[in-house]
Each structure stands twice: as C-alpha cells, then as structure tokens.
XYZ file of C-alpha atoms in Angstrom:
401
model
C 9.879 22.285 4.517
C 5.715 22.769 3.168
C 4.806 21.643 0.160
C 4.589 25.505 -1.051
C 8.284 25.016 -1.783
C 7.637 23.091 -4.839
C 5.754 25.258 -8.260
C 2.672 23.332 -8.952
C 1.836 19.575 -9.141
C 4.895 17.396 -10.056
C 3.958 16.662 -14.341
C 5.817 13.393 -14.349
C 7.394 10.461 -12.962
C 11.032 11.786 -12.201
C 10.122 14.508 -10.505
C 7.481 12.883 -7.704
C 9.903 10.531 -7.157
C 12.510 13.569 -6.616
C 10.125 15.349 -4.076
C 9.647 12.126 -2.321
C 13.497 11.807 -1.905
C 13.913 15.189 -1.133
C 11.082 14.978 1.910
C 12.473 11.725 3.149
C 14.445 13.293 5.652
C 11.965 15.420 7.021
C 10.008 12.052 7.435
C 12.555 10.461 9.153
C 13.207 13.141 11.456
C 9.119 13.701 12.153
C 8.940 10.104 13.042
C 8.364 10.197 16.423
C 6.328 12.157 16.517
C 4.129 10.519 13.645
C 4.407 7.518 15.261
C 3.309 9.412 18.792
C 0.034 11.077 17.002
C -1.061 7.618 15.899
C -2.067 9.547 12.824
C -0.172 11.230 10.212
C 0.086 15.089 11.099
C -1.559 17.384 8.889
C 1.508 19.037 8.404
C 2.995 15.416 6.807
C -0.403 14.901 4.951
C 0.220 18.306 2.916
C 4.029 17.490 2.592
C 2.909 14.423 0.696
C 0.127 16.139 -1.057
C 2.698 18.499 -2.414
C 4.940 15.242 -3.927
C 2.090 14.384 -5.859
C 1.879 10.721 -4.401
C -1.479 11.468 -4.329
C -1.957 11.497 -7.748
C 0.297 9.417 -9.215
C -2.032 7.226 -10.379
C -4.329 9.114 -12.523
C -4.177 8.918 -15.899
C -2.907 11.523 -18.281
C -6.852 11.675 -19.783
C -7.472 13.395 -16.537
C -4.852 15.513 -16.301
C -2.492 13.375 -14.156
C 1.481 12.146 -14.361
C -0.098 7.985 -14.633
C 3.091 6.445 -13.301
C 3.631 3.086 -14.235
C 3.988 0.316 -11.708
C 7.263 0.091 -11.500
C 7.707 4.249 -11.032
C 4.834 3.843 -8.612
C 7.056 1.402 -6.149
C 10.180 3.817 -6.848
C 8.358 5.952 -4.744
C 6.790 4.606 -1.908
C 10.846 3.195 -1.633
C 11.542 6.429 -1.355
C 8.965 7.770 0.990
C 9.589 4.399 3.228
C 13.132 5.234 3.570
C 11.975 8.542 5.456
C 9.152 6.582 7.335
C 6.689 3.609 7.112
C 3.527 4.898 8.081
C 3.729 8.028 5.631
C 4.597 5.421 3.109
C 2.019 3.714 3.716
C -0.450 5.956 4.433
C 1.183 7.649 0.761
C 0.004 4.361 -1.436
C -3.015 3.893 0.148
C -4.694 7.840 -0.549
C -2.750 7.316 -4.655
C -5.523 4.622 -4.805
C -7.692 7.279 -6.306
C -6.129 7.441 -9.796
C -6.978 3.680 -9.796
C -10.487 3.978 -8.618
C -11.551 6.357 -11.271
C -10.822 3.332 -13.600
C -13.533 1.652 -12.745
C -16.100 4.803 -11.532
C -18.567 5.846 -14.118
C -16.609 7.998 -16.251
C -19.459 10.871 -16.017
C -18.399 11.559 -12.567
C -14.763 11.280 -11.932
C -14.625 15.012 -12.412
C -17.049 15.580 -9.777
C -15.906 13.242 -7.420
C -12.081 14.537 -7.655
C -11.686 17.970 -8.705
C -8.286 17.834 -7.481
C -6.047 15.214 -8.029
C -4.521 15.607 -4.650
C -7.760 14.295 -2.880
C -7.062 11.069 -0.695
C -9.043 7.436 -0.906
C -8.956 5.518 2.100
C -11.159 2.567 2.929
C -11.399 -1.173 2.792
C -12.401 -3.215 -0.322
C -13.159 -6.337 1.970
C -17.651 -6.654 1.535
C -17.182 -6.332 5.153
C -20.534 -4.492 5.150
C -24.356 -4.607 4.045
C -26.140 -2.851 1.321
C -29.552 -2.456 1.291
C -31.045 -1.995 -2.600
C -33.407 1.267 -2.494
C -34.662 3.510 -5.752
C -31.766 5.038 -7.210
C -28.948 3.487 -5.059
C -28.263 1.879 -1.535
C -28.307 2.210 1.965
C -25.239 1.069 3.090
C -24.412 -0.511 6.971
C -21.503 -1.690 8.430
C -18.083 -1.918 10.580
C -15.071 -2.029 8.580
C -11.821 -2.569 10.286
C -8.022 -0.985 8.989
C -9.363 1.922 7.487
C -5.689 3.508 7.195
C -5.222 6.757 6.272
C -8.777 7.310 7.304
C -8.477 10.684 9.133
C -6.907 12.660 6.353
C -9.349 10.924 3.640
C -11.392 12.792 1.493
C -13.084 9.971 0.255
C -13.784 6.515 1.908
C -14.558 3.462 -0.559
C -16.343 0.042 1.466
C -16.678 -3.399 0.311
C -20.398 -4.627 1.234
C -23.000 -7.481 -0.062
C -25.632 -6.414 -1.773
C -29.449 -7.078 -0.331
C -32.783 -6.889 -1.434
C -35.744 -6.271 0.838
C -34.024 -8.173 3.771
C -32.838 -10.966 1.258
C -29.531 -11.434 -0.638
C -29.209 -9.995 -3.988
C -28.066 -10.268 -7.267
C -27.442 -8.825 -10.424
C -29.444 -10.151 -13.685
C -27.347 -12.697 -15.094
C -24.479 -12.601 -12.540
C -22.693 -15.850 -11.984
C -23.066 -15.654 -8.101
C -25.931 -16.121 -6.109
C -24.831 -13.185 -3.463
C -22.739 -9.858 -5.095
C -21.193 -6.987 -3.513
C -19.397 -3.903 -4.783
C -17.523 -0.842 -4.000
C -19.257 2.371 -2.457
C -17.339 5.547 -2.225
C -19.209 7.720 0.110
C -17.534 11.324 1.526
C -15.912 11.170 4.929
C -17.778 12.747 6.242
C -20.035 10.442 5.776
C -18.245 7.805 7.771
C -17.332 7.423 12.195
C -14.316 6.904 13.099
C -13.816 3.905 15.925
C -10.551 5.351 17.241
C -9.074 1.961 18.013
C -5.373 1.878 16.118
C -2.914 1.431 19.120
C -0.427 -0.768 17.698
C 2.801 -2.551 18.100
C 4.442 -1.002 14.722
C 2.630 1.631 11.507
C 1.461 3.506 14.418
C 1.117 6.811 12.307
C -0.650 4.734 9.923
C -3.985 5.589 12.333
C -5.594 2.674 10.669
C -8.992 2.796 12.741
C -12.219 0.835 12.076
C -14.728 2.681 10.667
C -18.987 2.589 10.525
C -21.541 3.477 8.964
C -25.142 3.242 9.467
C -27.878 3.675 6.740
C -25.740 5.722 4.232
C -27.476 6.463 0.704
C -25.100 5.993 -1.873
C -26.151 6.549 -5.181
C -25.523 3.806 -8.312
C -22.750 5.906 -9.564
C -20.641 5.789 -7.048
C -20.719 2.246 -6.784
C -18.319 -0.115 -8.831
C -16.844 -3.835 -9.359
C -13.642 -4.523 -10.346
C -15.290 -6.862 -12.651
C -16.270 -3.746 -14.905
C -13.364 -1.434 -16.468
C -15.912 1.793 -17.098
C -12.548 4.196 -17.910
C -10.026 3.578 -20.630
C -8.445 -0.072 -20.649
C -5.037 -0.003 -19.507
C -2.124 -1.755 -17.272
C -3.595 1.256 -14.130
C -6.951 -0.388 -15.273
C -6.403 -4.024 -13.368
C -7.874 -5.458 -9.642
C -4.198 -6.563 -9.269
C -2.871 -2.375 -9.528
C -4.035 -2.111 -6.007
C -1.823 -4.538 -4.572
C 1.521 -3.776 -6.570
C 3.250 -0.922 -4.995
C 2.078 -1.839 -1.109
C 5.892 -3.639 -0.684
C 7.621 -0.589 -1.688
C 6.905 -0.178 1.696
C 8.815 -2.981 3.634
C 11.577 -2.674 0.879
C 12.202 1.224 1.602
C 11.921 -0.094 5.524
C 14.519 -2.730 5.032
C 16.983 -0.557 2.465
C 17.367 2.327 5.835
C 17.993 -0.074 7.971
C 20.750 -1.436 6.163
C 22.502 1.928 5.413
C 21.865 2.483 9.041
C 23.875 -0.428 9.947
C 26.722 0.028 7.570
C 27.180 4.018 8.634
C 27.067 2.410 12.320
C 29.884 -0.180 11.536
C 32.235 2.189 9.817
C 32.003 4.532 13.192
C 31.864 2.166 16.223
C 34.820 0.839 17.956
C 35.255 -2.521 19.826
C 37.298 -2.111 22.000
C 37.247 -5.663 23.877
C 38.468 -6.826 20.359
C 41.128 -3.573 20.015
C 39.512 -2.846 16.521
C 37.043 -1.353 14.455
C 33.332 -2.848 13.535
C 34.066 -2.578 10.364
C 37.404 -4.963 10.382
C 35.034 -7.351 12.301
C 34.073 -10.714 9.765
C 30.890 -11.338 12.003
C 29.897 -7.648 10.441
C 31.022 -7.877 6.973
C 29.416 -11.561 6.559
C 26.745 -10.443 8.232
C 26.145 -7.012 6.035
C 27.126 -8.704 2.828
C 24.472 -11.812 3.927
C 21.325 -9.072 4.392
C 22.552 -6.997 1.312
C 22.211 -10.305 -0.742
C 18.647 -11.183 0.814
C 17.635 -7.924 0.075
C 18.644 -7.619 -3.662
C 16.965 -10.886 -4.484
C 13.810 -9.679 -2.922
C 13.788 -6.208 -4.642
C 14.665 -7.556 -7.648
C 12.040 -10.393 -8.106
C 9.111 -7.794 -7.853
C 10.614 -5.108 -10.086
C 11.187 -8.398 -12.229
C 7.768 -9.686 -12.041
C 6.161 -6.467 -12.179
C 8.807 -5.618 -15.508
C 7.335 -8.453 -17.012
C 3.490 -7.988 -16.325
C 3.520 -4.220 -17.449
C 5.610 -4.847 -20.478
C 2.268 -7.572 -21.639
C -0.213 -5.330 -20.605
C 1.343 -2.007 -22.044
C 1.355 -3.880 -25.918
C -2.335 -4.762 -25.457
C -2.246 -8.290 -24.248
C -3.886 -9.445 -20.687
C -3.247 -11.504 -17.610
C -3.881 -14.261 -19.724
C -0.902 -13.827 -21.815
C 1.315 -14.740 -19.441
C 2.776 -17.852 -18.689
C 1.213 -19.413 -15.018
C 4.647 -19.264 -13.836
C 4.693 -15.544 -14.623
C 1.734 -14.804 -13.571
C 1.863 -16.256 -10.060
C 5.707 -14.251 -9.812
C 4.167 -10.953 -8.595
C 2.036 -12.328 -5.538
C 4.787 -13.901 -4.729
C 7.346 -11.439 -4.987
C 5.086 -9.502 -3.087
C 4.463 -11.774 -0.172
C 8.764 -12.383 -0.377
C 9.146 -8.519 -0.149
C 7.339 -8.206 2.879
C 8.918 -11.388 4.786
C 12.504 -10.773 3.226
C 12.794 -7.415 4.819
C 11.025 -7.953 8.004
C 14.333 -11.135 8.259
C 16.261 -8.396 7.304
C 15.266 -5.703 9.978
C 15.734 -7.990 12.449
C 19.066 -9.295 11.391
C 20.300 -5.926 11.192
C 18.466 -5.665 14.843
C 20.822 -8.336 16.393
C 23.745 -7.400 14.774
C 23.794 -3.700 16.132
C 22.504 -4.941 19.493
C 21.621 -2.680 22.515
C 22.263 0.546 19.758
C 18.834 -1.355 18.628
C 16.638 -1.012 21.878
C 16.182 2.296 22.442
C 13.332 4.026 21.665
C 15.407 6.477 20.340
C 17.133 4.474 17.938
C 15.325 3.810 13.856
C 15.762 0.147 14.600
C 13.409 -0.004 17.355
C 10.633 1.390 15.041
C 12.053 -0.461 11.763
C 11.647 -3.846 13.816
C 8.164 -2.813 15.278
C 7.073 -1.494 11.936
C 7.898 -4.613 9.611
C 6.641 -6.966 12.370
C 3.189 -5.401 11.873
C 3.250 -4.967 7.923
C 3.636 -8.585 7.743
C 0.284 -9.266 9.241
C -1.479 -7.547 6.093
C -2.692 -10.251 3.820
C -0.023 -9.325 1.028
C 1.970 -11.209 3.577
C -0.188 -14.465 4.814
C 0.272 -17.580 4.139
C -3.514 -16.986 2.149
C -1.196 -15.866 -0.659
C 0.479 -19.081 -0.575
C -2.243 -21.211 -0.853
C -4.127 -19.052 -3.518
C -1.140 -19.308 -5.550
C 0.023 -23.392 -5.183
C -4.278 -23.732 -5.828
C -3.793 -21.622 -9.409
C -1.190 -23.282 -10.263
C -2.084 -27.111 -9.756
C -5.358 -25.809 -11.512
C -7.533 -25.511 -8.598
C -9.527 -22.146 -7.496
C -7.615 -19.897 -5.752
C -8.532 -18.311 -2.627
C -7.818 -14.588 -3.795
C -8.099 -14.732 -7.171
C -9.255 -11.208 -8.203
C -6.645 -9.147 -5.726
C -3.705 -11.128 -6.948
C -4.233 -10.860 -10.643
C -4.891 -14.586 -10.421
C -8.614 -14.573 -12.229
C -8.593 -16.770 -14.511
C-alpha cells in the first residue's frame, strides 16, 4: 500500500478517518520494522501523509479539512490501533495546522506551501534566543523531539536575551519572556540518542541548534492568536488528541485478548478459555475500565468544544468542567496502561515473546505514560486550579485564568 492509492488529499474528517483505519493493518504488520528502525521508515511517513493526518488541523481558510478535536482524536485512535509510534508521530506532525493559528498570517503560506508538511519540536523553553536586528539568534539543546528525523519544520521554545541579559517585551508582566521559534529542519542537528523501552519508532531524539538566525516573523507565542479565533486557536489544542494513542493501543489489546480467548483451549481444565470465569470477568472488567476512561475524554472534549464553537471562551466553563479535560487525558494514559498490563498477565506466556503484540503494547504504554500528560504534575496543577491557587502548568492544560 502506498499513499498513491488515494486520489488527492482528503476533503473531510470522514475521509481522513477512513484512510487511517485502512492503513492500520499495514502499520500493525510493519510494527516490528518500525520499532527496529528507531524512527518511522520513509514509506510509513508517506502512508501517514496520504491519510491526511498531517493536514487535519489546518483551517478551511487555508484549504484544510479543519477536523474538530473529537475528530482528530478518532483519527489518532485508529492509527494507534495499528502502531503506537506511527500514531504518536502522526499527532505530533499534525501540529502544523495548529501552529498556523499563532503565526503571522502573512507567512503561513510561505512556511506551509503544502498542508502535508510535518512540524516537530519541543514547546518547552529549553533554548536561549539572543535579540538581534530583525530577529533572534537561537541556540540550545531540546529533548524528546518526536518525529524530528522526518520533519520539515521544527518549533522550539527558548528564553529571550538582549546583550546577554534576560529580556522581556515592553509591557510584559514577566521579567523574562520566552517564545516559540520555527526553523527549517536543515537548521537542526539531531542527536541520535533515542534507544528506549517503548515507542521506539517515534525517533524522539534530542536536537541542537547553535546561533541559528530566526526572523521575527517566524516567532510566536501562545498568548497571541494571529489567525481566526476559534476552538483550535487555543494553547491546549496541542494536547487534546495525544491521548488517542494510549486509547487506540488499549482497544487493540482488548480485541487481541478476546480473539485469543476464543481460540485457546485449557487442556488442564478441559474447557475453552471462553468458558473460563477468570477470563470472562477479567475481559469484562478491562472493557469497563477502558470505556470509562475513553468516555471521560470524549465527554470533556465535547463540552469544551460546544462552548468554544459557540463563541465562548474557556472562562465560560465551570472550574470542574475546565479541569475535566486534563484529568481525562491523564486517566486515559494511566487506565490504558493498566488495561494492557492486566491483559498481558491474563494471556500469560502468550504475551512474553517478541512476536506477540502484547509485548510491544506493554512497553509502548509504559513509555508513553512518562509523558508530562500522564504525570502527577497534571494532578498538582489541576488541584491547585480547583483550590484557587496558581497551577504549575496552566497554559498547556487550558487552566490559565
């Protein structure tokens, strides 16, 4: 299968989702190769590009399909049902369309002449940007640049300096400002250090830049929307669909375990696995945990989207409603890992061989739960917000007051 099998880019969410589901079996088949490669093979990148996942966040005014957050989540789940690393890189690469809402609109078409270009990078301000005429000189090292090797553009956070001293915009409430900097992939040096337990195929290597000039028009912040305001022109929009990866993996593991249970025979007990009380109750319990986690994500997302699509802001949500999204993201990661672990134990020795997808799913979910989205820092931030205290991570979690 190649991207050429599809006639042109998809025009709507239904077509993007259909294509994502169509390549899922191919991704499953190529998962061992993806993992061994430690980054996505070029053919897999092109398969993803053909689905439209990289363009799915672009607004219709730019010629994109402008999928809602719910629709994006469905696409990511479908890709993760095939392979977690491919889905992870798909949702990261789709950030291009979201970044377009914060870039100067006069440069969007220059930066993204094709809506299928991939943007990778690290939003955390790990770099240093020295103010110079017309822009900045950017240097630093950033960790966990998922998809960096096959990206076209790289966005990176950095603190601002002028004449070697911390610098802030005139009138800024901060003593030391940071920004995002968009540079061509060719300006980046990749450190080949991604050798991990799971999500091996994401190629989430460190990368460095030294004294790279970035013009002012290629810098942006999440404080200022420069495109058309809307539900996707929000700082937390970058976080919403990521939990589709663990959800897709957990769904794949549940279906795999059910298939195994219907084909295995317990010779010692003299009965089919499907007749085992232990198997029946464990599968049902895992289904219940998965369904609750998944509906928590979709319920919070639908409520948020309804408010924003009607012209409201996050401030129009109650504190409980606003806190529901980051809590649901975290729970989706953690519950999916729990479900996969329990199914791994349920299948016992049928899980332990490298040829079993359970082995990879166990490792993938273990690694993805080390992402900030699944960490206690989210609980701390949400708890602080609900108690009227400053959240640790307020912008990225949509908790800014």
